[in-house]
Short mmCIF file of C-alpha atoms in Angstrom, two decimals:
data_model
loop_
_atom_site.label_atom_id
_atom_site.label_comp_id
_atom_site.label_asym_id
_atom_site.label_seq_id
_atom_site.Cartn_x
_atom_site.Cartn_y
_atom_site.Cartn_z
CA UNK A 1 50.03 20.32 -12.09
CA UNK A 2 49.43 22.76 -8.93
CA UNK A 3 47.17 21.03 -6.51
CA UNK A 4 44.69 23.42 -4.87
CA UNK A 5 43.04 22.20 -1.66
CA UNK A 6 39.14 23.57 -0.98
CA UNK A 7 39.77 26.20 1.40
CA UNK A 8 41.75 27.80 -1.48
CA UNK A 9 39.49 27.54 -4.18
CA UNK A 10 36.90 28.88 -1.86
CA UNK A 11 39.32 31.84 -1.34
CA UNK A 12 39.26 32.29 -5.00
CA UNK A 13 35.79 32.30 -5.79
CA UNK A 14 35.36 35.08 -2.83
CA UNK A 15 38.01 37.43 -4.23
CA UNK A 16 36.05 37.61 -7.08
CA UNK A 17 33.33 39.58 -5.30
CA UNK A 18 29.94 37.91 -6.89
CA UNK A 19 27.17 40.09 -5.97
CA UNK A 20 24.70 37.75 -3.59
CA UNK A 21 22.05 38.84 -5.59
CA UNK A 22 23.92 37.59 -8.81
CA UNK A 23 24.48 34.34 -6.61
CA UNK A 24 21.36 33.44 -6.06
CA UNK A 25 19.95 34.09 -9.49
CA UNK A 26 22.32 31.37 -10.73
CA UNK A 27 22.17 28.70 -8.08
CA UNK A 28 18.48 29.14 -8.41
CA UNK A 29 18.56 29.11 -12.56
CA UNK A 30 21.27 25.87 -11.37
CA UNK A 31 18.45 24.51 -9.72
CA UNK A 32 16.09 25.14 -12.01
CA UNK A 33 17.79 23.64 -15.16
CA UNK A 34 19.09 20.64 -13.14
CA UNK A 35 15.46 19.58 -11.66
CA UNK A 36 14.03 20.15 -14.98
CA UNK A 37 16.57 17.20 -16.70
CA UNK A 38 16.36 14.87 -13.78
CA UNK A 39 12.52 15.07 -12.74
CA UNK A 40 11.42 13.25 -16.14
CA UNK A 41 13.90 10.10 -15.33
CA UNK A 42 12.96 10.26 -11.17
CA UNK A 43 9.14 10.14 -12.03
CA UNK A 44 9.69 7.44 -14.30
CA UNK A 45 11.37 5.41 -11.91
CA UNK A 46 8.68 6.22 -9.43
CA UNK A 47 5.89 4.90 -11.58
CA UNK A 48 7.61 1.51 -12.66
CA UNK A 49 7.82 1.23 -8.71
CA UNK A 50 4.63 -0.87 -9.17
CA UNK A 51 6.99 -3.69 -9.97
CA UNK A 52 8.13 -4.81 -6.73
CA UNK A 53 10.58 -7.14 -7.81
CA UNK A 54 12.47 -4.13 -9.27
CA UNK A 55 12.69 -1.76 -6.22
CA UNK A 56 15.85 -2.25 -5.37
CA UNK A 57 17.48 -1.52 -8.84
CA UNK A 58 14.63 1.57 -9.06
CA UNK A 59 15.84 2.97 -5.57
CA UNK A 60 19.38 2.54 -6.91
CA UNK A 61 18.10 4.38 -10.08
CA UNK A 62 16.46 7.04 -7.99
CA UNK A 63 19.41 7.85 -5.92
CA UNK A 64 21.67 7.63 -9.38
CA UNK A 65 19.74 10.59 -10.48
CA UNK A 66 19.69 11.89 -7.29
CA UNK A 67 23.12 12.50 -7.30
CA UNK A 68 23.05 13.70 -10.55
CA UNK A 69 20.87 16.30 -9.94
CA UNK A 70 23.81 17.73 -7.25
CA UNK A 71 26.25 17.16 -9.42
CA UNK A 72 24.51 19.27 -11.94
CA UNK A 73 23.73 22.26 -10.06
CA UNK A 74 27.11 22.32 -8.39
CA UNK A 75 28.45 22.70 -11.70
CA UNK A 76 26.23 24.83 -13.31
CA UNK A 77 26.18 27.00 -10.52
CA UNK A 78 30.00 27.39 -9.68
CA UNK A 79 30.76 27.21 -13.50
CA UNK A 80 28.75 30.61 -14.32
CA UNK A 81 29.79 32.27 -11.01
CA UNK A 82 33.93 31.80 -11.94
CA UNK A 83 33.77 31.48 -16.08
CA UNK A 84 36.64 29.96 -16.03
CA UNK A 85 38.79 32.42 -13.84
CA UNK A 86 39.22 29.82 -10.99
CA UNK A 87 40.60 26.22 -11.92
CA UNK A 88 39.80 22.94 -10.26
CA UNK A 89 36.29 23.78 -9.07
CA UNK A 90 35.03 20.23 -9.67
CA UNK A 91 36.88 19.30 -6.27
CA UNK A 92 33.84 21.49 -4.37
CA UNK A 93 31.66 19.21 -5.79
CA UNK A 94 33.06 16.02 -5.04
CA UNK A 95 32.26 16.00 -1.01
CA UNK A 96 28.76 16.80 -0.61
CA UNK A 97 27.70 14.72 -3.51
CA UNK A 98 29.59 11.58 -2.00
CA UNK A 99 27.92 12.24 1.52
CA UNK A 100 24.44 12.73 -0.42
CA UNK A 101 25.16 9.57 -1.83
CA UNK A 102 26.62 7.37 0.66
CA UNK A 103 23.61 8.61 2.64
CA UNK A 104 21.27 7.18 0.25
CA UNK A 105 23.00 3.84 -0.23
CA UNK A 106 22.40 3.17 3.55
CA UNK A 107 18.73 4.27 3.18
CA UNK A 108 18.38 1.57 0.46
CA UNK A 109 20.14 -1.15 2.72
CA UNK A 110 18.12 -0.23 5.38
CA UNK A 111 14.81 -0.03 3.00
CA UNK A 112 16.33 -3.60 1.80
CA UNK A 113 17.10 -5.07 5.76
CA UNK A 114 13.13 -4.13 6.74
CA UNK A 115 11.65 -5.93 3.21
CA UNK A 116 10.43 -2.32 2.48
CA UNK A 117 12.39 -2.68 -0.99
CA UNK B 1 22.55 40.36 -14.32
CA UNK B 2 21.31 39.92 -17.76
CA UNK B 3 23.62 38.98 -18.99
CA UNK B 4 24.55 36.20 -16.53
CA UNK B 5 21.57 35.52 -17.03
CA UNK B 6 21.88 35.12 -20.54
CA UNK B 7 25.57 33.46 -20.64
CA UNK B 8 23.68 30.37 -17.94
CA UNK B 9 20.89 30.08 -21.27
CA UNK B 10 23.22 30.25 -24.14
CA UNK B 11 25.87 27.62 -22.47
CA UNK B 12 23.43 24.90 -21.04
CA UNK B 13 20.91 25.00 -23.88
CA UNK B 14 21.01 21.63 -24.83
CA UNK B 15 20.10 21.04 -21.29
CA UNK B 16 17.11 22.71 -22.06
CA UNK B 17 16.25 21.32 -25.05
CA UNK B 18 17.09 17.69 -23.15
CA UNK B 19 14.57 18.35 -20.41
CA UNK B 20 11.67 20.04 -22.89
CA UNK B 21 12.19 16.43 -25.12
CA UNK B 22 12.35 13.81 -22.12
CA UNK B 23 11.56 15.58 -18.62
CA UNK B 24 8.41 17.00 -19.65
CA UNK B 25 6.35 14.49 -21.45
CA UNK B 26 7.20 11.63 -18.53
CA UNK B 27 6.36 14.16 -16.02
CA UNK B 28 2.91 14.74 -17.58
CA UNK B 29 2.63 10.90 -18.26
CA UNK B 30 3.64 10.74 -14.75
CA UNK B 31 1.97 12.68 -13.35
CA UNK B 32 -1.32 12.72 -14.55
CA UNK B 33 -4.23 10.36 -12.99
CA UNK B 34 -6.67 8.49 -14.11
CA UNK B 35 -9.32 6.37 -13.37
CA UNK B 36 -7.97 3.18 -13.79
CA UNK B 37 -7.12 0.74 -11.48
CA UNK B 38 -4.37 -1.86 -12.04
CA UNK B 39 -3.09 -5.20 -9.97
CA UNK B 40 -0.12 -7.00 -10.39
CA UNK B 41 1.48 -9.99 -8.15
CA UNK B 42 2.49 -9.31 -4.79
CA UNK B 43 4.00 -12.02 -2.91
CA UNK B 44 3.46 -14.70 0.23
CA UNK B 45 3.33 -13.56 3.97
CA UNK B 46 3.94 -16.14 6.54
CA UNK B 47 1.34 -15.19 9.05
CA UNK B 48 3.36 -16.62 12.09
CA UNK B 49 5.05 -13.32 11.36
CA UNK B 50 2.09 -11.14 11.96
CA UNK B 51 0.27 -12.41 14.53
CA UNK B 52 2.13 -14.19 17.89
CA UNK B 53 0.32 -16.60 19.77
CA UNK B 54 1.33 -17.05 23.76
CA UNK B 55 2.47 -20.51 22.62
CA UNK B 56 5.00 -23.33 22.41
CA UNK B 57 3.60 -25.15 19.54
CA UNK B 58 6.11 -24.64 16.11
CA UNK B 59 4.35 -24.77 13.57
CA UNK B 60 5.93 -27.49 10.60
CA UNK B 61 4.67 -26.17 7.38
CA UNK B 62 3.28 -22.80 7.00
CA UNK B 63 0.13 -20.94 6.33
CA UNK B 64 0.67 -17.40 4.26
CA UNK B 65 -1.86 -15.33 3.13
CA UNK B 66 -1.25 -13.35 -0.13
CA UNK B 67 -1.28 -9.80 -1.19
CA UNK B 68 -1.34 -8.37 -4.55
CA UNK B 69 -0.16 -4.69 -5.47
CA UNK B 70 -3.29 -2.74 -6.27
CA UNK B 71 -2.61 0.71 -7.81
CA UNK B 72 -5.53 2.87 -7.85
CA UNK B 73 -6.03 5.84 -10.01
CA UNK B 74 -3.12 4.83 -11.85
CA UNK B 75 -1.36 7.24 -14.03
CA UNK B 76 -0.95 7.36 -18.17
CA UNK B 77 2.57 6.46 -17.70
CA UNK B 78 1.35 3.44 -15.36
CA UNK B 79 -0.82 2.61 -18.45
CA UNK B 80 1.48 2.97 -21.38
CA UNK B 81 4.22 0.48 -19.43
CA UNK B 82 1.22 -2.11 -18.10
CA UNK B 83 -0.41 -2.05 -21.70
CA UNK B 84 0.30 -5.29 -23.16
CA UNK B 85 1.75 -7.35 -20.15
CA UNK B 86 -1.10 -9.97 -19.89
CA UNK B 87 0.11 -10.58 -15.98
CA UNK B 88 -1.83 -7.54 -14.98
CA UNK B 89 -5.37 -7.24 -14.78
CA UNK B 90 -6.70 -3.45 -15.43
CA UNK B 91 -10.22 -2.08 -15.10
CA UNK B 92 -12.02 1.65 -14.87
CA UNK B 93 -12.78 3.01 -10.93
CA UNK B 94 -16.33 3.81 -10.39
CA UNK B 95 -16.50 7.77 -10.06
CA UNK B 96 -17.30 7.32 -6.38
CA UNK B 97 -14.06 5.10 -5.59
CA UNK B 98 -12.12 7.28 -7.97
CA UNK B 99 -12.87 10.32 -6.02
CA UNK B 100 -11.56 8.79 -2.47
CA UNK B 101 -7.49 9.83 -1.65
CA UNK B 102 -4.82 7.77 -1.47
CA UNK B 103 -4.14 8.40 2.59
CA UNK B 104 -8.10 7.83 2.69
CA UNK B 105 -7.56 4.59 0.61
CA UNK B 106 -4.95 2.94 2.90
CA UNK B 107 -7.08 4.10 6.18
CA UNK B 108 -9.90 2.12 4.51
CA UNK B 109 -7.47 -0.82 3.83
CA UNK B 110 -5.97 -0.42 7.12
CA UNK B 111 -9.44 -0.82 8.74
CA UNK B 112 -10.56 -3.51 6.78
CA UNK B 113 -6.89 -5.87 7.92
CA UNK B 114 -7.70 -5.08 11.49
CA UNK B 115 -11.48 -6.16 11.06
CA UNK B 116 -10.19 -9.03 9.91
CA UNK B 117 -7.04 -9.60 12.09
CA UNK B 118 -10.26 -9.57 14.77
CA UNK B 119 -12.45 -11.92 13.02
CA UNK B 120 -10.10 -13.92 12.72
CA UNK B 121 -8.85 -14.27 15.83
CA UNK B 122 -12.21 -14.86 17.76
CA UNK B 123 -13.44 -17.43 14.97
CA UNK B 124 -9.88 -19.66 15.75
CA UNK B 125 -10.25 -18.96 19.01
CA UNK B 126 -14.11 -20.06 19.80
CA UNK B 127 -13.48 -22.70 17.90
CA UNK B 128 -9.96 -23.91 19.81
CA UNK B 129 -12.26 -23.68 22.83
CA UNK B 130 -14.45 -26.56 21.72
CA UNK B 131 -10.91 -28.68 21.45
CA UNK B 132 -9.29 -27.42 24.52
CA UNK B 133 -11.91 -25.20 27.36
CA UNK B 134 -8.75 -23.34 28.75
CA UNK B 135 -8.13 -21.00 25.59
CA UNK B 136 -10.76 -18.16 26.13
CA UNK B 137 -11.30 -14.78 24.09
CA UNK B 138 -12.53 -11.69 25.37
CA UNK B 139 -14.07 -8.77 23.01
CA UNK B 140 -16.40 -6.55 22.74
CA UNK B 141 -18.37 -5.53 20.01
CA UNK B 142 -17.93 -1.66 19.19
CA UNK B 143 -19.72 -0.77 15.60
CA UNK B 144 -18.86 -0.44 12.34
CA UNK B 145 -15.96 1.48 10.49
CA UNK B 146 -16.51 3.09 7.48
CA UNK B 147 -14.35 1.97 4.84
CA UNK B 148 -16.42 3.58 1.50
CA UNK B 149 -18.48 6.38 0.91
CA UNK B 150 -19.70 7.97 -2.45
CA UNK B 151 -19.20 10.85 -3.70
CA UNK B 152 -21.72 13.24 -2.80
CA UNK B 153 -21.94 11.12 1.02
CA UNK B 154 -21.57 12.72 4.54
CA UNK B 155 -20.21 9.42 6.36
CA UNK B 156 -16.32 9.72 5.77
CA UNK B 157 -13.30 6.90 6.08
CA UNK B 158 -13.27 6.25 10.12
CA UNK B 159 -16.58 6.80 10.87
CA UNK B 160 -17.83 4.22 13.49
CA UNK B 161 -21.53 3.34 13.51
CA UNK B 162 -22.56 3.31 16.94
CA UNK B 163 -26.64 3.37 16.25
CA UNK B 164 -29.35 3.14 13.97
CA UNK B 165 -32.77 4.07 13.69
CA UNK B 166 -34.51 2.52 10.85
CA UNK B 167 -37.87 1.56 9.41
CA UNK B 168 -36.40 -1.69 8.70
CA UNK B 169 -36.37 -2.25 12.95
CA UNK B 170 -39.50 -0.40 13.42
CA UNK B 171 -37.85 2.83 14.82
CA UNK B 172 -36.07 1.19 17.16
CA UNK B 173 -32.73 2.07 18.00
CA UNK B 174 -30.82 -0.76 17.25
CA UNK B 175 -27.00 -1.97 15.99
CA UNK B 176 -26.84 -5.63 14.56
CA UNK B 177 -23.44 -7.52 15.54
CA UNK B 178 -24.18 -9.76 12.76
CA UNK B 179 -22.73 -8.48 9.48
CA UNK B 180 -24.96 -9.87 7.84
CA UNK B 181 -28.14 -8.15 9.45
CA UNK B 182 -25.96 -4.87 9.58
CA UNK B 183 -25.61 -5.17 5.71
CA UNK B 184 -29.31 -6.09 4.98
CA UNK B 185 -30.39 -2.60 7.08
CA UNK B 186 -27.89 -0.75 5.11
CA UNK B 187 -29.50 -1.37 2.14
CA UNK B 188 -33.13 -1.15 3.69
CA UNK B 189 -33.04 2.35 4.71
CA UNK B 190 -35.43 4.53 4.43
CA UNK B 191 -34.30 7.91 3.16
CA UNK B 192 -35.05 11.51 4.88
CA UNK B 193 -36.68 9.74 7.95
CA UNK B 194 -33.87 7.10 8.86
CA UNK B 195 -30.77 8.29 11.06
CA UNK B 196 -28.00 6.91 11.87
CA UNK B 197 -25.63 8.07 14.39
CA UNK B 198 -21.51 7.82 14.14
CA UNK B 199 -18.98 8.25 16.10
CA UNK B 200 -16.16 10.63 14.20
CA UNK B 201 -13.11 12.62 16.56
CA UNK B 202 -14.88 11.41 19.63
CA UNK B 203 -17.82 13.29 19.03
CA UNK B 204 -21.31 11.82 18.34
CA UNK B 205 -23.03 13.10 15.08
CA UNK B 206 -26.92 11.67 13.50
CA UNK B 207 -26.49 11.38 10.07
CA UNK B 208 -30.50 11.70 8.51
CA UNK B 209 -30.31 9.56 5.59
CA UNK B 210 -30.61 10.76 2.06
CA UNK B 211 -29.96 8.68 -1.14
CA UNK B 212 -26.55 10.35 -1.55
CA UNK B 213 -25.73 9.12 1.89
CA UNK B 214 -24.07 5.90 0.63
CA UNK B 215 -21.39 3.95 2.95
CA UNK B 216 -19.79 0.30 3.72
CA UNK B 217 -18.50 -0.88 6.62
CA UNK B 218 -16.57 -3.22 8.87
CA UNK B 219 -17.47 -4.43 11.84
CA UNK B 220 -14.84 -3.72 14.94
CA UNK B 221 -14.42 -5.32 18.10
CA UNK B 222 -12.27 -4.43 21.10
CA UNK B 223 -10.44 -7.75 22.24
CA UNK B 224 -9.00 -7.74 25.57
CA UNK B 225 -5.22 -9.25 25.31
CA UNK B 226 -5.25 -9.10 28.90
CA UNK B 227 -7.99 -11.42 29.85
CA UNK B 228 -7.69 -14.05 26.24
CA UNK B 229 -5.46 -17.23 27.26
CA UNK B 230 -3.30 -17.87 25.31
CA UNK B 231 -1.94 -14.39 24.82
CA UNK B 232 -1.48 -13.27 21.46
CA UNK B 233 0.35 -9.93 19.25
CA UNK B 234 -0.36 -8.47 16.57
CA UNK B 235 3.10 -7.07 14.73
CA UNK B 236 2.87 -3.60 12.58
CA UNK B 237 2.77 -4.59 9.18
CA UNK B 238 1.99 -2.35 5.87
CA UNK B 239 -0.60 -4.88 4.48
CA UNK B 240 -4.00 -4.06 4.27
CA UNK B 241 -7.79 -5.44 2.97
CA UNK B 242 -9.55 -8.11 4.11
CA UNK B 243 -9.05 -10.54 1.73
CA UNK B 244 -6.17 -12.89 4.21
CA UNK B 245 -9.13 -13.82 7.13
CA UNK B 246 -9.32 -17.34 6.32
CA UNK B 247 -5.73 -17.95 6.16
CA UNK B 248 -5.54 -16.09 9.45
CA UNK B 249 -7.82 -18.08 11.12
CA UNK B 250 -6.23 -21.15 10.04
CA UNK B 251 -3.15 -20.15 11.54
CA UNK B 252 -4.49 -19.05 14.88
CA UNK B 253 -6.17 -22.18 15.29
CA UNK B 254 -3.85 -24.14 14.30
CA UNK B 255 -1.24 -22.74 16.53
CA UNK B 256 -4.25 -22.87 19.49
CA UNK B 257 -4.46 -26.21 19.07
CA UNK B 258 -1.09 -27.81 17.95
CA UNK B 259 -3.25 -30.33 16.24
CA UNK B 260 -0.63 -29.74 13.23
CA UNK B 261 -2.69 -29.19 10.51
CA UNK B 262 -0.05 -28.50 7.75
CA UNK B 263 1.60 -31.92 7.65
CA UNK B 264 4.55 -30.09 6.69
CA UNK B 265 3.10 -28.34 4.22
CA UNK B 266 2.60 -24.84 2.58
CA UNK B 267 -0.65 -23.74 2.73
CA UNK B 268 -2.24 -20.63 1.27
CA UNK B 269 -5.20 -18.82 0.17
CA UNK B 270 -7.32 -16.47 0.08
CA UNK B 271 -10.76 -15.38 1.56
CA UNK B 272 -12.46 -12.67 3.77
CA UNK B 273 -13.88 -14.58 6.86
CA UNK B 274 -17.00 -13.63 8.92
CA UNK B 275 -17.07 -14.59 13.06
CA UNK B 276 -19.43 -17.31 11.74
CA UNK B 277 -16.93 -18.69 9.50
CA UNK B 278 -18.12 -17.96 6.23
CA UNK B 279 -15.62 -17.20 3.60
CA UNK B 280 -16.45 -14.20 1.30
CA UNK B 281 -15.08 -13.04 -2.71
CA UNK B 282 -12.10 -11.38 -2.90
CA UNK B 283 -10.16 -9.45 -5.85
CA UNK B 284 -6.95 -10.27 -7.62
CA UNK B 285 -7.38 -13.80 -7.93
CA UNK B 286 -5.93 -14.27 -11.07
CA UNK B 287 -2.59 -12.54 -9.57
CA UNK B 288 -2.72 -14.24 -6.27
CA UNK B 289 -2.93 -18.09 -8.26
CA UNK B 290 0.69 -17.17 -10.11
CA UNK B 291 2.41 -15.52 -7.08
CA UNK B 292 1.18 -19.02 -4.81
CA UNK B 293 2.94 -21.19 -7.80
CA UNK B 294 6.29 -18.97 -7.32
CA UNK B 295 6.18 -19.39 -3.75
CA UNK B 296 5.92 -23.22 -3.91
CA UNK B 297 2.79 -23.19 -2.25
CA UNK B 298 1.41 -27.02 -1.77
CA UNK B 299 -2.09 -25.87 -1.29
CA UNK B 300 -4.56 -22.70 -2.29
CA UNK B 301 -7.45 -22.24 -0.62
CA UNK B 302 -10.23 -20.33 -2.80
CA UNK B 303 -13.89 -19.28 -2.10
CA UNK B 304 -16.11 -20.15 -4.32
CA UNK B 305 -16.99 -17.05 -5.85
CA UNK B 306 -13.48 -16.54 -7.24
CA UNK B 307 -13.02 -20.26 -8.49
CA UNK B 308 -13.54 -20.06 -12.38
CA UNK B 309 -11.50 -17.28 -12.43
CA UNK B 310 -8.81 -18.95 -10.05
CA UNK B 311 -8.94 -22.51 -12.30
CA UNK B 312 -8.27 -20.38 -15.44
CA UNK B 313 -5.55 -18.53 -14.24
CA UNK B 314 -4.13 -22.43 -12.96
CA UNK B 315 -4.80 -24.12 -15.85
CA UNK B 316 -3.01 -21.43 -17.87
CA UNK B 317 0.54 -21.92 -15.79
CA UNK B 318 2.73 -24.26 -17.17
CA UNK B 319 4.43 -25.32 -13.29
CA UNK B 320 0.70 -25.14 -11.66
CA UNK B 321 0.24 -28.98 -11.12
CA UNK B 322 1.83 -29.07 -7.99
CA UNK B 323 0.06 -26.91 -6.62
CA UNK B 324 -3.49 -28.59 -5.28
CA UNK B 325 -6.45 -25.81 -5.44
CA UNK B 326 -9.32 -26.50 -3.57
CA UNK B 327 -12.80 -24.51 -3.63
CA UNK B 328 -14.31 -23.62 -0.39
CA UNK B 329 -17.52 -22.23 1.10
CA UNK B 330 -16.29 -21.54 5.02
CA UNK B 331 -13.37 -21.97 7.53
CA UNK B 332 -14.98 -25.50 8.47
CA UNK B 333 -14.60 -26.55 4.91
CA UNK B 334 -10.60 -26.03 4.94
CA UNK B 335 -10.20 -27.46 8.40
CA UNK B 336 -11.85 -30.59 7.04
CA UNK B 337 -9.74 -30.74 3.93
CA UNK B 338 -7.05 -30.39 5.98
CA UNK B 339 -7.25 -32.72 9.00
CA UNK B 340 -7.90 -35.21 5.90
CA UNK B 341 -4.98 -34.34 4.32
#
């Protein structure tokens, strides 16, 4: 199986000359769809906040759909720009959406160290 | 463009259809406030965390006050979940608390903690004086904060009270330090003639009271850390309301003094407390009994007011026993039932 790294697949996607305007549409219909699925679960999770023994494993939930949510409009987005003429996209997605998350764990330990959560 | 447009639709329709069935009712539900208020438990601070004293003294048991998680104006979602847990107590905001913000909220609660925080600390420490001559306060009396206002009122969360001119003083320009005397003029004013004059963004501004012109305050005072032996801090802390003053005064003299007064035990409560020493009602008692019993407490302190509703909410928990609950009227009432201990 060929092995692509990201530069390359970013090569790819550029060849294929997407209009900007035709970029932006999507990634902000990617947006868009992928708010509108999470936002129901996030405010849920907000409002049972109340509980205070359960912050933690709501701030966990939070950052669950949190990540998610990027993982969704990565997708979306890079899925309708290449229909299907550029393989192994998923590997864009992978790096921001581990930062966003690691970044979020250490809020909640932090959140967790200060008796905040 | 269309049909990208159109491809993004027809592919991720489910997703759609996913967010119109979920996403969008809890978001309403969510979303949407009302005018209910709910409490649930909260949990145990150890007030040697909040408030230093200059001192060596350690203390051997501990005295905590307790907090209970209020959520005003809470939403239909907040409802729907809370509906038949027994644990919580509900009830319906009057129009005029209902229409105060959140930020405006915490301010108020924010004021009323620091008016205690101050009450308490010169109560424990006028009254350490009469053990021990060297432990001194210094304050000064500055006005009165406004914590409440109704709806259609001109006084706002912050305002200080810096004068009044009343009927009830015979026109004279007067501002009681007793709370008690402040309260009574409050409630004794005489509409379009009576002013009163606040202090709001450093400006000066007489208010000429109307019946719409409805407030509540706290009283303020300026203590001067410099000049009080022993020195004390006061930590940052989230908490708010008034509703800890007698377990802070406890603490503060008992610290003051080193006279031990907890025998090794945990002691906790709940109370607002007056520089005379009187202990006032507070809300959430029948939380505040339960979250003592999970925090092993040894002994509750409980004004008056709030004991039937405090003895129903012990009698009803099945590991309660332990626990000793004791009614009181003022400050001097716990210290007794504790040096007796």
């Amino acid at each position: 199986m060929e092995v692509k790294k990201i530069s390359e697949i970013n090569a790819e996607i550029k060849e294929l000359n997407v209009p900007r305007k035709e970029k932006a549409i999507k990634a902000l219909i990617s947006f868009i769809i992928s708010l509108a699925v999470v936002i129901g679960p996030i405010i849920l999770f907000v409002n049972l906040l109340i509980y205070r023994q359960y912050r933690g494993l709501l701030a966990l939930g939070i950052l669950a759909m949190t990540t998610i949510f990027m993982i969704m409009v990565q997708k979306i987005y890079y899925e309708s720009i290449v229909r299907k003429r550029v393989a192994n996209i998923n590997k864009l997605i992978i790096i921001p959406t581990m930062v966003v998350f690691v970044l979020g764990l250490a809020l909640i330990y932090l959140m967790a160290k200060v008796g905040t959560i | 463009m269309e049909n990208s447009i159109l491809y993004m639709l027809r592919r991720y329709w489910y997703l759609i259809v996913l967010s119109l069935a979920i996403s969008l009712p809890l978001t309403y539900l969510g979303l949407y406030r009302t005018n209910e208020a709910l409490i649930l438990k909260g949990g145990a601070n150890n007030f040697v965390d909040v408030v230093e004293i200059d001192t060596d003294y350690k203390v051997s048991g501990s005295f905590s006050t307790l907090y209970v998680i209020s959520m005003e104006r809470s939403t239909k979602l907040q409802n729907l979940i809370t509906k038949n847990d027994p644990t919580i107590e509900r009830y319906t905001m009057y129009a005029d608390s209902a229409s105060i913000g959140d930020i405006d909220s915490y301010r108020a609660s924010k004021i009323e903690y620091d008016s205690s925080i101050s009450n308490a600390l010169i109560l424990a420490y006028k009254e350490a004086n009469k053990v021990n001559n060297n432990i001194n306060i210094v304050y000064e009396f500055k006005g009165y904060d406004v914590t409440y206002y109704s709806e259609k009122s001109r006084f706002r969360i912050g305002d200080r009270i810096v004068k009044i001119k009343s009927h009830y003083y015979n026109d004279r320009i007067i501002l009681p330090t007793n709370e008690a005397e402040f309260r009574k003029a409050i409630n004794n004013l005489t509409f379009n003639s009576d002013i009163i004059t606040i202090e709001r963004n450093n400006e000066l501004i007489d208010i000429d009271i109307t019946s719409d012109d409805y407030f509540y305050g706290y009283s303020m005072y300026d203590i001067d850390a410099n000049n009080t032996k022993p020195g004390f801090k006061i930590k940052n802390t989230s908490l708010g309301g008034p509703s800890g003053g007698l377990l802070q005064t406890l603490s503060i003299y008992d610290r003051l003094t080193g006279n031990n007064l907890t025998k090794g035990k945990k002691i906790a409560g709940t109370g607002t407390i007056s520089y005379k020493g009187e202990v006032g009602a507070i809300g959430g008692i029948k939380e505040k009994v339960p979250t003592a019993v999970d925090n092993n407490i040894d002994v509750f302190f409980c004004p008056s007011v709030n004991y039937e509703d405090a003895l129903l909410a012990y009698n009803s928990l099945p590991n309660s026993k332990r626990m000793k609950l004791v009614k009181i009227d003022t400050f001097y009432d716990a210290l007794n039932y504790l040096k007796y201990m």
